[in-house]
Short mmCIF file of C-alpha atoms in Angstrom, two decimals:
data_model
loop_
_atom_site.label_atom_id
_atom_site.label_comp_id
_atom_site.label_asym_id
_atom_site.label_seq_id
_atom_site.Cartn_x
_atom_site.Cartn_y
_atom_site.Cartn_z
CA MET X 1 -70.79 11.81 62.82
CA THR X 2 -67.18 12.52 62.37
CA ILE X 3 -65.71 11.49 59.05
CA PRO X 4 -62.13 10.53 59.28
CA ARG X 5 -59.24 12.58 57.95
CA GLN X 6 -58.04 9.72 56.00
CA ASP X 7 -61.42 8.73 54.41
CA THR X 8 -61.68 12.51 53.13
CA VAL X 9 -58.27 12.69 51.53
CA ALA X 10 -59.16 9.29 49.90
CA ALA X 11 -62.48 10.88 48.77
CA ARG X 12 -60.97 14.08 47.37
CA ALA X 13 -58.32 12.08 45.37
CA LEU X 14 -60.84 9.47 44.01
CA ARG X 15 -62.81 12.75 42.81
CA GLY X 16 -59.84 14.50 41.69
CA LEU X 17 -58.73 11.80 39.11
CA GLU X 18 -61.72 12.68 37.15
CA ASP X 19 -61.41 16.01 37.07
CA GLY X 20 -61.09 17.77 33.42
CA ARG X 21 -58.09 19.85 34.62
CA ALA X 22 -54.50 17.82 34.11
CA SER X 23 -53.02 19.94 37.00
CA VAL X 24 -56.13 18.74 39.37
CA ARG X 25 -55.57 15.14 38.28
CA LEU X 26 -51.68 15.52 38.92
CA GLN X 27 -52.17 16.60 42.55
CA ALA X 28 -55.14 13.79 42.99
CA ALA X 29 -52.34 11.02 41.88
CA LEU X 30 -49.52 12.55 44.03
CA ALA X 31 -52.35 12.67 46.97
CA ALA X 32 -53.23 9.13 46.44
CA GLY X 33 -49.52 7.76 46.27
CA ALA X 34 -48.75 10.39 49.42
CA THR X 35 -51.17 8.44 51.47
CA PRO X 36 -51.17 4.90 50.35
CA ASP X 37 -54.41 3.13 50.69
CA ALA X 38 -55.74 -0.13 48.65
CA ARG X 39 -58.93 1.52 47.95
CA TYR X 40 -57.01 3.75 45.37
CA VAL X 41 -55.72 0.97 43.25
CA ASP X 42 -58.58 -0.05 40.85
CA ARG X 43 -59.19 3.74 39.72
CA LEU X 44 -55.68 4.16 39.46
CA VAL X 45 -55.21 1.36 36.97
CA GLU X 46 -58.51 2.51 35.41
CA ARG X 47 -57.40 6.13 35.38
CA CYS X 48 -53.61 4.69 33.91
CA ALA X 49 -56.00 3.65 30.80
CA ILE X 50 -57.33 6.48 29.48
CA GLU X 51 -55.10 9.39 30.93
CA PRO X 52 -54.23 11.64 28.03
CA ASP X 53 -51.12 13.76 29.83
CA PHE X 54 -48.01 11.94 30.23
CA PHE X 55 -46.86 13.91 33.54
CA VAL X 56 -50.21 12.82 35.20
CA ARG X 57 -49.84 9.04 33.77
CA ASP X 58 -46.04 9.27 35.29
CA MET X 59 -47.69 10.35 38.61
CA LEU X 60 -50.42 7.47 38.37
CA THR X 61 -47.76 5.05 37.87
CA TRP X 62 -45.75 6.56 41.02
CA ALA X 63 -48.94 6.36 42.77
CA LEU X 64 -49.37 2.47 42.19
CA THR X 65 -45.77 2.07 42.90
CA ARG X 66 -46.71 2.97 46.66
CA GLN X 67 -49.81 0.90 47.46
CA PRO X 68 -49.51 -2.43 48.70
CA VAL X 69 -48.09 -4.89 46.04
CA SER X 70 -50.44 -7.77 47.06
CA THR X 71 -52.96 -5.37 45.88
CA THR X 72 -51.32 -3.67 42.77
CA LEU X 73 -49.71 -6.79 41.34
CA PRO X 74 -52.80 -8.89 40.59
CA ARG X 75 -54.77 -5.68 39.03
CA LEU X 76 -51.67 -4.75 36.83
CA VAL X 77 -51.15 -8.39 36.03
CA ARG X 78 -55.08 -8.52 34.65
CA GLU X 79 -54.71 -5.25 32.91
CA VAL X 80 -51.83 -6.39 30.48
CA ARG X 81 -54.36 -8.11 28.76
CA SER X 82 -56.61 -5.36 28.07
CA GLU X 83 -57.90 -4.74 24.77
CA ARG X 84 -57.21 -1.32 25.21
CA ALA X 85 -53.38 -0.26 24.21
CA GLN X 86 -52.90 2.46 26.61
CA ALA X 87 -53.49 0.07 29.43
CA ARG X 88 -51.59 -2.53 28.45
CA SER X 89 -48.34 -0.32 28.06
CA GLN X 90 -49.02 1.70 31.26
CA ALA X 91 -49.58 -1.66 33.14
CA LEU X 92 -46.36 -2.77 31.85
CA HIS X 93 -44.22 0.29 32.66
CA THR X 94 -45.83 0.10 36.28
CA LEU X 95 -44.81 -3.42 36.76
CA SER X 96 -41.42 -2.48 35.65
CA LYS X 97 -41.32 0.27 38.29
CA ILE X 98 -42.53 -1.92 41.18
CA GLY X 99 -40.01 -4.76 40.07
CA ASP X 100 -41.82 -7.83 41.62
CA ARG X 101 -40.47 -10.55 39.58
CA ARG X 102 -43.87 -12.79 40.62
CA ALA X 103 -45.44 -10.79 37.57
CA TRP X 104 -42.92 -12.33 35.25
CA PRO X 105 -45.65 -14.97 33.92
CA ALA X 106 -47.46 -11.86 32.46
CA ILE X 107 -44.74 -11.02 30.36
CA THR X 108 -45.86 -13.29 27.33
CA ARG X 109 -44.62 -13.57 23.59
CA CYS X 110 -47.64 -11.77 22.73
CA LEU X 111 -46.76 -8.79 24.36
CA LEU X 112 -43.35 -8.74 23.37
CA CYS X 113 -44.56 -8.85 19.82
CA ASP X 114 -47.35 -6.58 20.48
CA THR X 115 -48.47 -4.65 17.27
CA ASP X 116 -48.63 -1.33 19.17
CA ARG X 117 -44.88 -0.09 19.27
CA GLU X 118 -45.49 1.39 22.99
CA VAL X 119 -46.88 -1.77 24.13
CA ALA X 120 -44.01 -3.88 22.89
CA ARG X 121 -41.46 -1.03 24.34
CA SER X 122 -43.04 -1.20 27.35
CA ALA X 123 -42.87 -5.11 27.42
CA TRP X 124 -39.48 -5.13 26.75
CA ARG X 125 -38.30 -2.77 29.28
CA ALA X 126 -40.57 -4.62 32.00
CA ALA X 127 -39.47 -7.84 30.96
CA VAL X 128 -35.15 -7.08 31.51
CA VAL X 129 -36.68 -5.85 34.77
CA LEU X 130 -38.76 -9.11 35.66
CA VAL X 131 -36.64 -11.92 34.01
CA PRO X 132 -35.59 -14.55 36.45
CA GLU X 133 -32.14 -15.71 36.74
CA GLY X 134 -31.56 -18.43 34.28
CA GLU X 135 -34.14 -17.14 31.83
CA GLU X 136 -31.94 -14.20 30.10
CA SER X 137 -30.78 -16.16 27.56
CA ALA X 138 -34.54 -16.97 26.54
CA LEU X 139 -35.70 -13.68 26.92
CA ALA X 140 -32.59 -12.49 24.61
CA ALA X 141 -33.58 -14.90 21.51
CA ALA X 142 -37.17 -13.55 21.96
CA LEU X 143 -36.03 -9.98 21.72
CA ALA X 144 -33.69 -10.79 18.80
CA THR X 145 -36.77 -11.83 16.54
CA ARG X 146 -37.69 -7.82 16.57
CA LEU X 147 -34.10 -6.70 15.66
CA GLY X 148 -34.69 -4.55 12.23
CA ARG X 149 -37.96 -3.82 12.59
CA GLY X 150 -39.82 -0.15 13.30
CA GLU X 151 -38.51 3.50 13.63
CA ARG X 152 -35.36 4.77 14.95
CA GLU X 153 -37.03 5.12 18.50
CA THR X 154 -38.33 1.27 18.53
CA ARG X 155 -34.86 0.05 17.54
CA LEU X 156 -33.22 2.22 20.07
CA SER X 157 -35.85 0.94 22.53
CA LEU X 158 -34.94 -2.94 21.49
CA SER X 159 -31.19 -2.37 21.69
CA ARG X 160 -31.11 -0.77 25.03
CA ALA X 161 -33.53 -3.73 26.69
CA LEU X 162 -30.97 -6.26 25.02
CA VAL X 163 -27.99 -4.25 26.23
CA ALA X 164 -29.18 -4.45 29.93
CA LEU X 165 -29.29 -8.35 29.56
CA GLY X 166 -25.40 -8.18 29.49
CA ASP X 167 -23.18 -10.80 27.69
CA VAL X 168 -25.92 -13.46 27.33
CA ILE X 169 -27.32 -11.53 24.28
CA LEU X 170 -24.06 -12.13 22.24
CA PRO X 171 -24.49 -15.86 20.61
CA VAL X 172 -28.24 -14.15 19.45
CA LEU X 173 -26.83 -11.08 18.16
CA ARG X 174 -23.92 -13.10 15.98
CA SER X 175 -26.66 -15.13 14.83
CA ALA X 176 -28.45 -12.03 13.71
CA ALA X 177 -25.62 -10.35 12.15
CA ALA X 178 -25.54 -13.16 9.26
CA ALA X 179 -29.22 -13.00 9.00
CA PRO X 180 -30.24 -12.32 5.27
CA ASP X 181 -31.94 -9.18 5.95
CA PRO X 182 -29.17 -6.56 6.24
CA LEU X 183 -31.59 -4.20 8.24
CA VAL X 184 -31.50 -7.12 10.90
CA ARG X 185 -27.77 -7.31 10.44
CA VAL X 186 -27.29 -3.69 10.85
CA HIS X 187 -29.33 -3.28 13.94
CA ALA X 188 -27.76 -6.57 15.47
CA LEU X 189 -23.91 -5.22 14.78
CA ALA X 190 -25.03 -1.82 16.03
CA THR X 191 -26.23 -3.17 19.59
CA GLU X 192 -23.56 -5.34 20.04
CA ARG X 193 -21.27 -2.38 19.40
CA LEU X 194 -23.35 -0.68 22.37
CA LEU X 195 -23.15 -3.47 24.52
CA HIS X 196 -19.05 -3.45 24.14
CA ASP X 197 -18.91 0.63 24.29
CA PRO X 198 -22.00 1.94 26.15
CA ASP X 199 -20.60 5.30 25.61
CA THR X 200 -21.33 5.05 21.71
CA GLY X 201 -24.24 6.96 20.48
CA PHE X 202 -27.16 4.97 18.79
CA GLU X 203 -26.57 6.94 15.24
CA CYS X 204 -23.08 6.53 15.39
CA ALA X 205 -23.16 2.81 15.99
CA ILE X 206 -25.74 2.26 13.36
CA GLU X 207 -23.65 4.08 10.79
CA GLU X 208 -20.45 1.98 11.43
CA ALA X 209 -22.78 -1.28 11.32
CA LYS X 210 -24.20 0.38 8.05
CA ARG X 211 -20.35 0.14 6.62
CA VAL X 212 -19.47 -3.15 7.81
CA VAL X 213 -22.79 -4.83 6.08
CA ALA X 214 -21.94 -2.54 2.69
CA LEU X 215 -18.29 -4.22 2.66
CA GLY X 216 -19.64 -7.51 3.40
CA GLY X 217 -18.41 -8.34 6.73
CA ALA X 218 -20.64 -9.51 9.99
CA GLY X 219 -18.54 -7.93 12.75
CA PRO X 220 -16.21 -9.26 15.21
CA GLU X 221 -16.98 -13.05 14.31
CA GLY X 222 -17.65 -12.40 10.48
CA GLY X 223 -14.31 -10.89 9.91
#
């Protein structure tokens, strides 16, 4: 009996995803994306949860964006509830790349405030892509609760997510600029500066905000 070529390609790609060599796994993910087949979805998602190589994970996400959305969306939505942090993070990243707003209900407050910084950052990026029209202000308020937290990269990611929402973030930023915590005030002021002047570097915006806070100011609204 002759085995259809498509089945042969699928079998080879699925085997390749388990290979010990990153280069082979990369090629297998590429093949899975080049020849979309709903049979790939479960294995691709499972591999995302444990894949140690960044470039392979990126290719796995690309391969998932090429599969039928009717199959990938429910599987990824389940995955964001995984106990494994990498599984949640990569599923959120993939949902942001697919961009289907039917996934919005999966972006919970728990994910936005996840204790794992990679998960939280992925949730922020996914949220600003998937947020339905009219929900932007509520999302901005949720994201603003994270101002002033984490290391530089986390704070930069949060600022970028907020800025991506546009002018709806101004009320929550100006409220945060009057918060008791100076770290929150600095981060809020720096984010507003980035909103008004996207060419300003994050470090410059932070340093300017520190000077304003040190002088007892609160930015545009606080003199």
